[in-house]
Short mmCIF file of C-alpha atoms in Angstrom, two decimals:
data_model
loop_
_atom_site.label_atom_id
_atom_site.label_comp_id
_atom_site.label_asym_id
_atom_site.label_seq_id
_atom_site.Cartn_x
_atom_site.Cartn_y
_atom_site.Cartn_z
CA UNK A 15 -3.35 -77.89 135.33
CA UNK A 16 -3.77 -81.51 137.84
CA UNK A 17 -5.60 -81.97 140.22
CA UNK A 18 -3.32 -83.25 143.59
CA UNK A 19 -5.90 -86.07 144.55
CA UNK A 20 -4.14 -87.99 147.85
CA UNK A 21 -0.74 -86.51 149.84
CA UNK A 22 1.57 -88.81 151.79
CA UNK A 23 4.23 -87.78 154.47
CA UNK A 24 7.66 -89.52 154.01
CA UNK A 25 9.87 -87.75 155.83
CA UNK A 26 10.00 -85.41 158.49
CA UNK A 27 10.63 -83.02 155.56
CA UNK A 28 9.12 -84.18 152.37
CA UNK A 29 6.22 -85.48 151.14
CA UNK A 30 4.43 -87.34 147.78
CA UNK A 31 1.42 -85.77 145.65
CA UNK A 32 -0.66 -88.02 142.99
CA UNK A 33 -1.50 -85.73 141.04
CA UNK A 34 -4.42 -86.35 137.67
CA UNK A 35 -3.39 -84.88 134.71
CA UNK A 36 -6.29 -85.28 132.32
CA UNK A 37 -5.86 -86.72 128.77
CA UNK A 38 -2.54 -88.25 130.88
CA UNK A 39 -1.61 -91.46 129.62
CA UNK A 40 0.78 -92.69 131.47
CA UNK A 41 4.53 -92.76 131.76
CA UNK A 42 7.78 -93.78 131.23
CA UNK A 43 10.20 -94.16 134.16
CA UNK A 44 12.74 -91.51 135.08
CA UNK A 45 10.42 -88.83 133.16
CA UNK A 46 9.85 -85.56 135.49
CA UNK A 47 7.27 -82.62 135.25
CA UNK A 48 7.72 -78.85 135.84
CA UNK A 49 5.68 -77.17 138.05
CA UNK A 50 4.59 -73.65 137.85
CA UNK A 51 3.51 -71.55 141.05
CA UNK A 52 2.09 -67.80 139.95
CA UNK A 53 2.10 -64.99 142.85
CA UNK A 54 -0.70 -62.77 143.50
CA UNK A 55 1.85 -60.05 142.32
CA UNK A 56 2.33 -62.12 138.98
CA UNK A 57 5.90 -63.35 139.87
CA UNK A 58 6.49 -66.75 139.04
CA UNK A 59 9.18 -69.70 139.91
CA UNK A 60 9.55 -72.69 137.94
CA UNK A 61 11.39 -76.56 138.92
CA UNK A 62 11.80 -79.79 138.09
CA UNK A 63 10.56 -82.47 140.12
CA UNK A 64 11.23 -86.89 139.31
CA UNK A 65 8.22 -89.06 138.77
CA UNK A 66 7.74 -91.19 142.00
CA UNK A 67 5.46 -93.37 140.61
CA UNK A 68 5.07 -95.85 137.96
CA UNK A 69 1.10 -95.72 137.21
CA UNK A 70 -0.13 -96.75 133.94
CA UNK A 71 -3.32 -94.12 134.19
CA UNK A 72 -3.97 -90.36 134.12
CA UNK A 73 -2.28 -90.36 137.43
CA UNK A 74 1.20 -89.45 138.86
CA UNK A 75 3.07 -88.69 142.25
CA UNK A 76 5.84 -86.43 142.95
CA UNK A 77 7.94 -86.38 145.99
CA UNK A 78 9.10 -83.11 147.01
CA UNK A 79 11.82 -82.93 149.33
CA UNK A 80 11.72 -79.01 151.43
CA UNK A 81 14.49 -76.56 150.93
CA UNK A 82 15.09 -74.06 153.71
CA UNK A 83 15.88 -71.45 150.81
CA UNK A 84 13.53 -72.76 147.82
CA UNK A 85 10.20 -70.58 146.20
CA UNK A 86 8.43 -74.17 145.71
CA UNK A 87 8.92 -77.06 147.42
CA UNK A 88 7.72 -75.14 151.03
CA UNK A 89 4.23 -74.72 149.17
CA UNK A 90 4.39 -77.61 148.12
CA UNK A 91 5.24 -80.29 151.16
CA UNK A 92 3.43 -77.65 153.58
CA UNK A 93 1.01 -75.54 152.06
CA UNK A 94 -0.93 -77.92 149.29
CA UNK A 95 -4.02 -79.30 150.16
CA UNK A 96 -5.93 -82.34 148.10
CA UNK A 97 -8.56 -80.72 145.86
CA UNK A 98 -6.08 -78.04 145.07
CA UNK A 99 -5.03 -77.64 141.28
CA UNK A 100 -1.18 -77.09 140.38
CA UNK A 101 0.65 -76.02 136.83
CA UNK A 102 2.50 -78.38 135.52
CA UNK A 103 4.28 -79.13 132.20
CA UNK A 104 4.87 -83.22 131.17
CA UNK A 105 5.57 -85.57 131.58
CA UNK A 106 9.20 -84.82 129.46
CA UNK A 107 12.29 -86.85 129.19
CA UNK A 108 12.97 -90.15 127.23
CA UNK A 109 16.95 -90.27 127.89
CA UNK A 110 17.12 -90.84 131.65
CA UNK A 111 14.54 -94.19 131.90
CA UNK A 112 14.51 -97.66 132.62
CA UNK A 113 12.46 -99.42 129.73
CA UNK A 114 10.33 -102.75 130.70
CA UNK A 115 11.85 -104.67 128.15
CA UNK A 116 15.45 -104.07 129.18
CA UNK A 117 15.92 -106.94 130.75
CA UNK A 118 20.17 -106.50 131.01
CA UNK A 119 21.60 -106.35 134.78
CA UNK A 120 20.41 -102.70 135.88
CA UNK A 121 22.22 -100.39 139.04
CA UNK A 122 20.74 -98.02 140.68
CA UNK A 123 22.47 -95.75 142.80
CA UNK A 124 21.19 -92.23 144.68
CA UNK A 125 22.19 -89.96 146.85
CA UNK A 126 19.48 -88.20 148.44
CA UNK A 127 16.21 -87.31 147.18
CA UNK A 128 17.76 -88.65 144.18
CA UNK A 129 15.83 -92.17 144.67
CA UNK A 130 13.14 -90.42 143.45
CA UNK A 131 13.22 -91.30 139.70
CA UNK A 132 14.86 -94.17 140.40
CA UNK A 133 12.00 -95.57 142.57
CA UNK A 134 10.19 -95.31 139.71
CA UNK A 135 11.89 -97.23 137.93
CA UNK A 136 12.05 -100.04 140.76
CA UNK A 137 7.88 -99.91 140.98
CA UNK A 138 7.42 -100.30 137.04
CA UNK A 139 10.21 -103.16 137.18
CA UNK A 140 8.37 -105.00 140.22
CA UNK A 141 5.23 -103.87 138.12
CA UNK A 142 6.54 -106.21 135.03
CA UNK A 143 7.65 -109.28 137.24
CA UNK A 144 11.22 -108.09 135.16
CA UNK A 145 13.84 -110.41 136.23
CA UNK A 146 15.68 -108.90 135.15
CA UNK A 147 18.60 -108.20 138.15
CA UNK A 148 17.36 -104.90 139.21
CA UNK A 149 19.75 -103.13 142.65
CA UNK A 150 20.08 -100.07 144.38
CA UNK A 151 22.25 -98.46 146.43
CA UNK A 152 20.80 -95.93 148.52
CA UNK A 153 23.82 -93.61 149.94
CA UNK A 154 21.69 -91.44 152.86
CA UNK A 155 22.04 -89.29 156.14
CA UNK A 156 19.97 -91.23 158.01
CA UNK A 157 17.47 -94.34 158.87
CA UNK A 158 14.93 -91.27 159.29
CA UNK A 159 15.65 -89.23 156.38
CA UNK A 160 14.77 -92.76 153.70
CA UNK A 161 12.06 -92.48 151.14
CA UNK A 162 9.96 -95.02 150.56
CA UNK A 163 11.02 -97.06 153.86
CA UNK A 164 8.59 -100.02 154.03
CA UNK A 165 8.15 -100.33 149.97
CA UNK A 166 11.88 -100.80 149.22
CA UNK A 167 11.62 -103.47 152.03
CA UNK A 168 9.37 -105.42 150.75
CA UNK A 169 10.33 -105.09 147.84
CA UNK A 170 13.84 -106.83 148.78
CA UNK A 171 12.31 -109.86 150.82
CA UNK A 172 12.91 -113.19 149.73
CA UNK A 173 10.58 -114.42 147.62
CA UNK A 174 9.74 -111.28 146.32
CA UNK A 175 8.19 -111.46 142.60
CA UNK A 176 10.85 -109.14 140.68
CA UNK A 177 13.39 -109.06 143.66
CA UNK A 178 15.27 -105.46 144.16
CA UNK A 179 18.56 -105.98 145.92
CA UNK A 180 19.34 -102.90 148.56
CA UNK A 181 22.29 -101.46 149.82
CA UNK A 182 21.87 -98.38 152.30
CA UNK A 183 24.45 -96.25 153.10
CA UNK A 184 24.37 -93.79 156.15
CA UNK A 185 26.61 -90.74 156.24
CA UNK A 186 25.94 -89.88 158.96
CA UNK A 187 23.85 -91.57 161.35
CA UNK A 188 23.10 -95.21 161.28
CA UNK A 189 20.93 -97.69 162.94
CA UNK A 190 21.41 -99.23 165.82
CA UNK A 191 23.79 -102.64 165.17
CA UNK A 192 24.27 -101.58 161.92
CA UNK A 193 27.51 -103.37 160.59
CA UNK A 194 29.61 -100.30 159.62
CA UNK A 195 29.89 -97.17 160.88
CA UNK A 196 28.37 -94.41 159.07
CA UNK A 197 30.79 -92.50 156.73
CA UNK A 198 30.13 -90.87 152.39
CA UNK A 199 30.24 -93.19 150.41
CA UNK A 200 33.97 -93.86 148.88
CA UNK A 201 34.67 -96.28 145.49
CA UNK A 202 36.14 -98.81 147.46
CA UNK A 203 32.60 -99.16 149.16
CA UNK A 204 30.84 -98.59 146.07
CA UNK A 205 33.07 -101.54 143.97
CA UNK A 206 31.89 -104.29 146.75
CA UNK A 207 28.33 -103.13 146.75
CA UNK A 208 27.09 -102.87 142.84
CA UNK A 209 27.48 -105.17 140.24
CA UNK A 210 30.42 -106.19 138.93
CA UNK A 211 31.70 -104.53 135.53
CA UNK A 212 31.59 -108.34 133.84
CA UNK A 213 28.19 -108.14 133.69
CA UNK A 214 28.21 -105.05 131.63
CA UNK A 215 25.18 -103.73 134.06
CA UNK A 216 22.87 -100.44 132.41
CA UNK A 217 23.97 -97.73 135.23
CA UNK A 218 21.50 -94.74 136.17
CA UNK A 219 22.52 -92.20 138.86
CA UNK A 220 20.71 -89.10 140.93
CA UNK A 221 21.80 -86.77 142.92
CA UNK A 222 23.83 -83.66 143.75
CA UNK A 223 25.91 -82.62 141.39
CA UNK A 224 29.01 -83.34 143.00
CA UNK A 225 27.80 -86.98 144.21
CA UNK A 226 27.15 -87.55 140.41
CA UNK A 227 30.19 -87.06 139.31
CA UNK A 228 32.66 -88.84 141.56
CA UNK A 229 30.58 -92.09 141.58
CA UNK A 230 30.55 -91.91 137.63
CA UNK A 231 34.10 -91.37 137.25
CA UNK A 232 34.26 -94.06 139.97
CA UNK A 233 32.69 -96.31 138.48
CA UNK A 234 35.13 -95.64 134.68
CA UNK A 235 37.80 -95.87 136.82
CA UNK A 236 36.08 -99.16 137.69
CA UNK A 237 36.71 -100.38 134.15
CA UNK A 238 32.58 -100.02 134.00
CA UNK A 239 31.92 -98.77 130.44
CA UNK A 240 30.70 -94.79 130.37
CA UNK A 241 28.34 -95.46 127.50
CA UNK A 242 25.96 -97.60 130.30
CA UNK A 243 26.19 -94.86 132.50
CA UNK A 244 23.37 -92.09 132.60
CA UNK A 245 23.06 -89.55 135.28
CA UNK A 246 20.24 -87.08 136.63
CA UNK A 247 21.97 -84.19 138.75
CA UNK A 248 19.15 -81.89 141.57
CA UNK A 249 17.48 -79.46 139.47
CA UNK A 250 16.25 -78.24 136.05
CA UNK A 251 14.49 -75.56 135.41
CA UNK A 252 15.77 -72.97 137.67
CA UNK A 253 17.08 -75.70 139.99
CA UNK A 254 15.11 -78.21 142.22
CA UNK A 255 13.42 -76.04 145.37
#
């Protein structure tokens, strides 16, 4: 069981929960946990949520976006309070993870709430003061849907100890004065916004299945090494909701 020790509103329909897990000794950037809810009649629903934090302790954070037809996410976004307990399993996962000792250039690509596990990597990169080039391409509907807005802006400021190169692609509404009109990410914009193949970057891509598959195909077509591309799709046990 995990104790809910803090909650924070990320957007109008997304919330970060800080959980204290007894005997937890940290976690890897990119891992996830499975959350199980049990109804009074015994019905159970299990959903997987990526870890957003990079804490070397018995605590971790997950960020949950509410889905209108979700069985678990509405409760986690609106119903859970500090002091409640959640049944969780994990953290689990050992492939879609970033290791601080990896000095190679790293390109993160997020679609919507797919930024959550990538934020864990960004925070771990900053905490380690790694000098490895780190770049995030974040495709999101509009400015109000951006997770971790202030923290990302701070990490991307010139002079940061472990600088983050940050690029937004707004698909529906862009901020006033934005240099490009809103629209979906395409192969040309992708190529102009990421580390070049000549640097042999490691890729971590997370988002909806269609987004991940399309971006991965574009990367291979542009000459990037398929073995350097790691992907994570929305979902888990029963799918994320």
